Coordinates of C-alpha atoms and ligand atoms in Angstrom, one line a residue:
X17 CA 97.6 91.7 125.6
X18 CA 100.4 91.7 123.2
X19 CA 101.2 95.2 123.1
X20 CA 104.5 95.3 121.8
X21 CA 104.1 93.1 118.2
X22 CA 101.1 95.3 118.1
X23 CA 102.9 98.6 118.4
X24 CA 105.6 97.2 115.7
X25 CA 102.5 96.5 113.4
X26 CA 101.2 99.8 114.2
X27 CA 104.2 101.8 113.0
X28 CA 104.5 99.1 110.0
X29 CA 101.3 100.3 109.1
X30 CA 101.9 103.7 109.1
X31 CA 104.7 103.3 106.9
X32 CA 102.8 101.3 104.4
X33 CA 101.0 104.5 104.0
X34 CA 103.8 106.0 102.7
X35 CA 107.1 103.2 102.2
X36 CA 110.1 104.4 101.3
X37 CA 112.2 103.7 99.2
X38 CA 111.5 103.8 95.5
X39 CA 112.0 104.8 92.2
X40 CA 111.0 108.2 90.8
X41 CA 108.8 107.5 87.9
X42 CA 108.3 110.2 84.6
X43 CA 104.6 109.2 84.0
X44 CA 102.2 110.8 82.7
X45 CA 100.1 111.3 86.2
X46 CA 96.4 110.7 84.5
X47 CA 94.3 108.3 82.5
X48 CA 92.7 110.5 80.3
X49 CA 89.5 110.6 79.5
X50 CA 87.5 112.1 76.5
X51 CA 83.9 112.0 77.8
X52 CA 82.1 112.1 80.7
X53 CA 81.0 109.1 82.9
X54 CA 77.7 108.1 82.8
X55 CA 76.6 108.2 86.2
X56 CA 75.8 104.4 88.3
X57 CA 72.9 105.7 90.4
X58 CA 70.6 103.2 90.3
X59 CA 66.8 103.7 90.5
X60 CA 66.0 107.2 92.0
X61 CA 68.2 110.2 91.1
X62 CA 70.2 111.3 94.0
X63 CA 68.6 114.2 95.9
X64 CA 71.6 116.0 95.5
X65 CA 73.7 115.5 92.1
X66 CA 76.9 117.4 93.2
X67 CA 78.8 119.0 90.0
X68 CA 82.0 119.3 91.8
X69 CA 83.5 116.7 94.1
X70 CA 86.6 117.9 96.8
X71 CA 88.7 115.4 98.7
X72 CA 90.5 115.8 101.8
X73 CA 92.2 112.9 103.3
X74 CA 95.0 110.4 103.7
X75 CA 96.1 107.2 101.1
X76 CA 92.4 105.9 101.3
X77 CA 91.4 108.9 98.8
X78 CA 95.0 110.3 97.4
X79 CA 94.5 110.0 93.7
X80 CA 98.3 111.1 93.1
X81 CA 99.5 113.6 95.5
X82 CA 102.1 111.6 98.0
X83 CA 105.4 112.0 96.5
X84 CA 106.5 109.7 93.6
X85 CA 109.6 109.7 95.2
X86 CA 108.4 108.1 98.1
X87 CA 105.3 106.5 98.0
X88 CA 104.4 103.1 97.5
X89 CA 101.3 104.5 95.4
X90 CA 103.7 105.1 92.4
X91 CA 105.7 102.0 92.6
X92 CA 104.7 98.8 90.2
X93 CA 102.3 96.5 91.0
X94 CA 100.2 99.6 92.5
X95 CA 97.8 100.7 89.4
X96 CA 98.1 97.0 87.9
X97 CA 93.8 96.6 87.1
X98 CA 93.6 100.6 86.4
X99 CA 95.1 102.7 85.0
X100 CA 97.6 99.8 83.9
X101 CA 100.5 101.7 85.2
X102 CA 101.2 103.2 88.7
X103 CA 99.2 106.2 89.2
X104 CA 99.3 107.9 92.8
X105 CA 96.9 105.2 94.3
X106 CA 97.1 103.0 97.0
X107 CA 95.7 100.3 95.3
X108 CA 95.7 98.0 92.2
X109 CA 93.2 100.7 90.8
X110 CA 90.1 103.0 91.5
X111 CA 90.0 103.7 95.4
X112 CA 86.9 105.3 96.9
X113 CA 86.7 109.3 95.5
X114 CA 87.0 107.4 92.0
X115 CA 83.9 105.5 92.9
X116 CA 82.1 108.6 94.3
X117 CA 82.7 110.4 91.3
X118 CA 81.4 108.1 88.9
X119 CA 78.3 107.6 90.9
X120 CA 77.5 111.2 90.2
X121 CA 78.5 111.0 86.8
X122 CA 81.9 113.5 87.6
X123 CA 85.3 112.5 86.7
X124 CA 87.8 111.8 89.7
X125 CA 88.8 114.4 90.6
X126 CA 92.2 116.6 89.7
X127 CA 95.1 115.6 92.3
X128 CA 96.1 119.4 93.9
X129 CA 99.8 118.4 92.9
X130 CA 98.5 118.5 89.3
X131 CA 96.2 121.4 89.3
X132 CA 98.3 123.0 86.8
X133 CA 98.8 120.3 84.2
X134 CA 94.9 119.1 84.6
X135 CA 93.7 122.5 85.3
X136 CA 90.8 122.4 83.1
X137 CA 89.3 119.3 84.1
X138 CA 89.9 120.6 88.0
X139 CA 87.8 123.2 87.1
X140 CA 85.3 121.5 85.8
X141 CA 84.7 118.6 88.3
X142 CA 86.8 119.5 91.5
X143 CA 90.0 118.7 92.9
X144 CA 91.5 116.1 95.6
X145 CA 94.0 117.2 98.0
X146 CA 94.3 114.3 99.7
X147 CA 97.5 113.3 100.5
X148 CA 98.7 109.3 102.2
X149 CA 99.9 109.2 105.6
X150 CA 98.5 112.0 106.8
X151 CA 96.3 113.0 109.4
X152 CA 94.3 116.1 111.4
X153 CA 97.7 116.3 113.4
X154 CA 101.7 115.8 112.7
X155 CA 102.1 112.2 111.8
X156 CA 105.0 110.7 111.1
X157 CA 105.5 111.8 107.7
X158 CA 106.1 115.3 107.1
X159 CA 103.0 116.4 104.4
X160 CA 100.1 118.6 104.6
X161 CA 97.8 117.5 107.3
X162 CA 94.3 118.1 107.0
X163 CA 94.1 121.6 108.0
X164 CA 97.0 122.4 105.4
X165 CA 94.8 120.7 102.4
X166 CA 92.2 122.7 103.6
X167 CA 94.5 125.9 103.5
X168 CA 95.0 125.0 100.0
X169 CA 91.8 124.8 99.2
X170 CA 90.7 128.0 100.6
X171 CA 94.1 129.2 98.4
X172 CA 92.6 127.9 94.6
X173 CA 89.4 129.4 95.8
X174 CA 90.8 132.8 96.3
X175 CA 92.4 132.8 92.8
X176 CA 88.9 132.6 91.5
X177 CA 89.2 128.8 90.2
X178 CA 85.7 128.5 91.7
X179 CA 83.0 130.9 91.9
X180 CA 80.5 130.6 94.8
X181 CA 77.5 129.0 92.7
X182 CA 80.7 126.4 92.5
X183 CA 81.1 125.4 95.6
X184 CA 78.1 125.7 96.4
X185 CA 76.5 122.9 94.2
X186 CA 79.5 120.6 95.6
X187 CA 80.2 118.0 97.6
X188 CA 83.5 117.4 100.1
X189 CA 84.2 113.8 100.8
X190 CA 86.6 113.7 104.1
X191 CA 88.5 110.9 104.9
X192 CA 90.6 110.2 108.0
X193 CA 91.8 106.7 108.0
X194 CA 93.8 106.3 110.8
X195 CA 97.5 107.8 110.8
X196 CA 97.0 110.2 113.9
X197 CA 96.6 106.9 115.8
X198 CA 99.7 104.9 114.3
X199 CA 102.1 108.1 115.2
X200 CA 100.2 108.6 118.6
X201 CA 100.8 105.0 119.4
X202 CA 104.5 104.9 118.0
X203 CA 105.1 108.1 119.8
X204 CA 104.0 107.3 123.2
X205 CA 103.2 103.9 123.4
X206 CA 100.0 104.3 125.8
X207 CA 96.9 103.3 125.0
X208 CA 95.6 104.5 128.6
X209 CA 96.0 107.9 126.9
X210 CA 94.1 106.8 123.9
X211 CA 90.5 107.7 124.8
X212 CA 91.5 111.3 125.4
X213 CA 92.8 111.8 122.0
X214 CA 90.4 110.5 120.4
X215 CA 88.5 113.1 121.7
X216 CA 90.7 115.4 120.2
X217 CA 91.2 113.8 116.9
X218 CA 87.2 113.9 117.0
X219 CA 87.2 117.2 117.9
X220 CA 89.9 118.9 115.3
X221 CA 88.1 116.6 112.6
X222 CA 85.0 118.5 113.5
X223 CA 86.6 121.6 113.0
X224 CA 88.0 120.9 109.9
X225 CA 84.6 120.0 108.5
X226 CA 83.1 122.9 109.6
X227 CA 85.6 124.8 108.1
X228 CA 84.9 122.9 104.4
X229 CA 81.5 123.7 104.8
X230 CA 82.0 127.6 106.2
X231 CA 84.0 127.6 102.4
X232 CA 80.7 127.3 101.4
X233 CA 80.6 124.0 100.3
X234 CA 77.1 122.9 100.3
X235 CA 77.1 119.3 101.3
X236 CA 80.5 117.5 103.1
X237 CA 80.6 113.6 103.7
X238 CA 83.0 112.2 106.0
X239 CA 83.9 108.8 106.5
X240 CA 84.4 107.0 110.1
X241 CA 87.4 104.1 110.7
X242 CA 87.5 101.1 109.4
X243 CA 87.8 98.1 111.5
X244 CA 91.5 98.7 112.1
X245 CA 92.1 95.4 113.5
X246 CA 91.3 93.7 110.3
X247 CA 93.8 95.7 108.5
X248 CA 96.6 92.5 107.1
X249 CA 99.1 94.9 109.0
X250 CA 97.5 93.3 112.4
X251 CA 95.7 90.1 111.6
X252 CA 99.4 88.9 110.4
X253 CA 99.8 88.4 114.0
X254 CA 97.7 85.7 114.3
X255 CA 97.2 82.7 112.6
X256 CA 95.2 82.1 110.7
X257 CA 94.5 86.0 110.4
X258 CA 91.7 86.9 112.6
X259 CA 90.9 90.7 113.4
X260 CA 92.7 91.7 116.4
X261 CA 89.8 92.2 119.1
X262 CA 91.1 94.7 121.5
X263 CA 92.1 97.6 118.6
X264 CA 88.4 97.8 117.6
X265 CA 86.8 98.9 120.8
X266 CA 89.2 102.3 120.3
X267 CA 87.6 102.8 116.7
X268 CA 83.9 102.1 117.5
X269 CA 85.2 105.1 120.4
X270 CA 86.2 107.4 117.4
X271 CA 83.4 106.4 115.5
X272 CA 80.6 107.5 117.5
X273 CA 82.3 110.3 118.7
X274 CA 82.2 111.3 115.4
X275 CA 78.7 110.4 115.3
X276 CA 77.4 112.6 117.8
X277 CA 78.8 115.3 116.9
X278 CA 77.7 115.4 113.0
X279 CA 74.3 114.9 114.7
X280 CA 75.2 118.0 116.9
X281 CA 76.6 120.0 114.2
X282 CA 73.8 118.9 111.7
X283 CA 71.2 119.8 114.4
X284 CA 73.0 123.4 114.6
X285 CA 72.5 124.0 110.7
X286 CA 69.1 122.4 110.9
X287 CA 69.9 121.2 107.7
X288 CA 71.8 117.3 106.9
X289 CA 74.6 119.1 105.4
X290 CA 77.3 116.6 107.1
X291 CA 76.5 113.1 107.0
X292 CA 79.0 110.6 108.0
X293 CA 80.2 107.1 105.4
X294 CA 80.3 104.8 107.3
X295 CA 83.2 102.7 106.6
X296 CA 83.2 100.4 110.0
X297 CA 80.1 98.7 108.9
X298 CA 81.1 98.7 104.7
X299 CA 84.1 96.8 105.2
X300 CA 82.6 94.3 107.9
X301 CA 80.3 93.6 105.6
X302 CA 82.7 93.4 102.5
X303 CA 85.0 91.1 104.6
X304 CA 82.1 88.6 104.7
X305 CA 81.5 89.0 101.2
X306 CA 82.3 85.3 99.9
X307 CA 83.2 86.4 96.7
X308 CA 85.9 87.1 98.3
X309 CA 88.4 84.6 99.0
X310 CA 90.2 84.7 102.4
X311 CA 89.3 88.3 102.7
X312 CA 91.8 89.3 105.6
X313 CA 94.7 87.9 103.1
X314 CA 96.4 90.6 101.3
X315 CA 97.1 90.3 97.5
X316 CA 100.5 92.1 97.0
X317 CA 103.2 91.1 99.7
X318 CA 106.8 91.6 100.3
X319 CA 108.5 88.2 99.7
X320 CA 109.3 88.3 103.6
X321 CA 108.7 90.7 106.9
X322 CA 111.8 92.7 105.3
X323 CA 109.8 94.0 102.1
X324 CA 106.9 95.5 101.4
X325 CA 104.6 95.4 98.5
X326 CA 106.2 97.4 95.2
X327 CA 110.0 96.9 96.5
X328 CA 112.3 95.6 94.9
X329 CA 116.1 95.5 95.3
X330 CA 119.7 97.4 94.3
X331 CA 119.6 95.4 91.6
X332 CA 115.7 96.0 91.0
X333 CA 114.5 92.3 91.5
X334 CA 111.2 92.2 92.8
X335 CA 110.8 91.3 96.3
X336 CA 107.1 90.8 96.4
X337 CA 104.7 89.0 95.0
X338 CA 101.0 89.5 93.6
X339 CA 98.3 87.3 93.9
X340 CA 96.9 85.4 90.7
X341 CA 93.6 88.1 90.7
X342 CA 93.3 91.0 92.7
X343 CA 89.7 90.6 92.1
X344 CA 89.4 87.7 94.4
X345 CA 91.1 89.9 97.0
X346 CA 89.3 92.5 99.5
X347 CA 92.8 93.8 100.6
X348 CA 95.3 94.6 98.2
X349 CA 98.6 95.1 100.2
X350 CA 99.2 95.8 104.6
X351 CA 96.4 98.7 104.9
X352 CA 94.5 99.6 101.5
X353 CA 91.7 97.7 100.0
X354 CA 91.7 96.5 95.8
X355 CA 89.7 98.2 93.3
X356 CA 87.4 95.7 93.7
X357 CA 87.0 95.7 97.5
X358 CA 86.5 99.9 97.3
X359 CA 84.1 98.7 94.5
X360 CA 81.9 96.7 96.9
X361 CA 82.5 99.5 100.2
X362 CA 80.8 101.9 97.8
X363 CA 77.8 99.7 96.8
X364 CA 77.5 99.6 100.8
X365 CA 78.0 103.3 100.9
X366 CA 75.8 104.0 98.1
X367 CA 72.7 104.9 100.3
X368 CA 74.6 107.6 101.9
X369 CA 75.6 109.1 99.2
X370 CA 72.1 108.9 97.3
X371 CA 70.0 110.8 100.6
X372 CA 72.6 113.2 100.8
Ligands
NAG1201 C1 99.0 121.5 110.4 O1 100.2 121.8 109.9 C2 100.6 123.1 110.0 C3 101.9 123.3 109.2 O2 102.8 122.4 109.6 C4 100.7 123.5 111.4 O3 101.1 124.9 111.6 C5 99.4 123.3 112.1 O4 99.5 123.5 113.5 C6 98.9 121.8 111.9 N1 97.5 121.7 112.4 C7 97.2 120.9 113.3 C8 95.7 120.9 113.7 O5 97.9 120.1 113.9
NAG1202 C1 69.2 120.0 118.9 O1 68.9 121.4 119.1 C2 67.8 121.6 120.0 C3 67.5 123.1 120.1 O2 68.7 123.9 119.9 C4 68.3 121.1 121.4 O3 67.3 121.2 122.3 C5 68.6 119.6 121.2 O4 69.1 119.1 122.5 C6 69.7 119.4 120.2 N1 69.9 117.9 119.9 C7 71.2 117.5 119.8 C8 71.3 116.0 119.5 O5 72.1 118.2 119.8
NAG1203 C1 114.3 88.4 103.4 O1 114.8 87.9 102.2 C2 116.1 88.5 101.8 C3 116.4 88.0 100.4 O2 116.2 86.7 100.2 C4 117.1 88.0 102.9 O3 118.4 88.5 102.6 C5 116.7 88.5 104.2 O4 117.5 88.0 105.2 C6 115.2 88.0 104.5 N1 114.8 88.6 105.7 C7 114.1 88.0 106.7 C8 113.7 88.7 107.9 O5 113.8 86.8 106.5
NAG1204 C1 85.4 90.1 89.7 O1 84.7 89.3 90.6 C2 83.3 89.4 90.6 C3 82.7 88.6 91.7 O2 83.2 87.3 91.7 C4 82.7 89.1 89.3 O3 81.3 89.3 89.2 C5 83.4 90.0 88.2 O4 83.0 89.6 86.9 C6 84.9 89.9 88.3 N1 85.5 90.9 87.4 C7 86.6 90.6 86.7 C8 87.1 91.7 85.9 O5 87.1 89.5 86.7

């Protein structure tokens, strides 16, 4: 097995999540909007229509929080199809919380970092504390891991920002894409020691949502891995790009670890309070989607191995380039999926969130 390119590409990846360096922009951090969504469900109302959403997670749900300093998520082309301008995403536009939200008819909602400055719309339809290239654990970026987002969640609770009736007629979407497993990987290099922390990945994960839910939040989704191997980051290995066969086995290991115990914790509460998204099977079945075209090929790409999507040099030239239409792409840069391919994950996803 080619271990070594692999554990390059692993650490790549986790610095995609959060790429240094780049400008600090002024922005404005929101889109605004002046009236509410109307809500996508299709058919049958959802059997639970959430008022508030809350998000926990890495750059797969971080709406604005990483640092404009040094995030790829506030560099140009990121935001290119939505807003029009960078805008904390890790995408060329809407990423999956944005989708959730307007399925329920909610705005996205409020980034933590900009609670103050958006505080009445955080009020009224949640807040995301989500925050790229994080994980349950220390990664490799120094930024609040999950159990610090849910700190601070617990913290704009106990200032009275929400009142019980509140949470309880909310939802928590949790996702955990991956990072613990870059930094475990670049940190030790053994994948014989994999299985066991998966385990404990699996197992703080499952404390963390227990947690959301002990904050009396009535109703907490939480999304599995992706196929990992068919992350660009990886399948540029090979060519042409195929997924990278021996990484999956680890995630279908996380996956229904994370399984059983949602069953287990859900069989505690008799209720279906936790449910898991399952992301594995939405973006297989998005990456044979043939709308898309050559769906492992990335739209936004540093002009060589140097350089990353967004860079650009001293003398700010860009040294990337962006496909003709990010709509034809399911991945927009190394790691993170284009408005579009979140768009078609969440019409996969939609059951899960309608039989909540
Ligand atoms: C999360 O981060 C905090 C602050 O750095 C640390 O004290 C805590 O141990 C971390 N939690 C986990 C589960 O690693
Ligand atoms: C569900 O709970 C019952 C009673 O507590 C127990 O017998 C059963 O094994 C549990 N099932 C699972 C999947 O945990
Ligand atoms: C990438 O391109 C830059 C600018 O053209 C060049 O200086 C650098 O050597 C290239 N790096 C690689 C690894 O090809
Ligand atoms: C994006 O692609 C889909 C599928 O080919 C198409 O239905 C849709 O109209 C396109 N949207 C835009 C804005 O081009």
């Amino acid at each position: 097995m080619a271990q070594k390119p692999v554990l390059l590409v692993l650490n790549l990846i986790l610095l995609c999540f959060l790429s240094v360096p780049c400008q600090a922009t002024a922005l404005p951090p929101h889109p605004h909007h002046h009236h509410q969504h109307r809500s996508h469900y299709r058919g049958a109302r959802p059997s639970f229509l959430p008022r508030r959403l809350f998000v926990f997670g890495d750059s797969y749900a971080d709406t604005g929080n990483a640092p404009m300093a040094s995030s790829s998520s506030w560099k140009v082309p990121y935001g290119m199809t939505f807003p029009g301008k960078p805008s904390g995403r890790y995408s060329d536009g809407r990423v999956l919380p944005d989708f959730v939200a307007k399925y329920y008819g909610l705005q996205s909602p409020t980034p933590y970092k900009f609670r103050k400055f958006g505080a009445e719309r955080a009020r009224r339809y949640g807040m995301n504390f989500a925050i790229g290239g994080t994980g349950v654990f220390k990664t490799l970026v120094a930024l609040p891991n999950m159990t610090a987002q849910i700190d601070m969640f617990q913290q704009v609770t106990g200032e009275g920002m929400y009142t019980v009736d509140d949470l309880h007629a909310s939802l928590a979407l949790v996702q955990l894409s991956g990072n613990d497993y870059a930094a475990f990987l670049f940190r030790t290099g053994s994948f014989e020691a994999l299985p066991a922390f998966i385990q404990s990945v699996v197992n703080q994960l499952t404390i963390n949502i227990k947690r959301i839910h002990g904050l009396g939040i009535e109703k907490v989704a939480v999304t599995n891995l992706p196929p990992l191997g068919c992350l660009p980051g990886l399948t540029g290995f090979t060519s042409p790009r195929k997924c990278v066969d021996f990484i999956n086995p680890f995630v279908e290991t996380h996956n229904r670890l994370l399984a059983g115990a949602v069953a287990v914790l859900n069989n505690e509460t008799r209720t279906s309070t936790f449910a898991v998204a399952n992301l594995y099977d939405s973006f297989t079945s998005a990456l044979g989607n043939p709308t898309f075209d050559r769906p492992l090929e990335p739209c936004c790409v540093g002009i060589n191995s140097t350089y990353m999507c967004g860079d650009v040099d001293p003398s700010r030239m860009k040294m990337y380039k962006v496909c003709p239409s990010p709509n034809s792409s399911f991945f927009w840069d190394m790691v993170h999926p284009t408005q579009r391919g979140w768009k078609v994950v969440f019409s996969s996803l939609e059951p899960t969130f309608k039989h909540l």
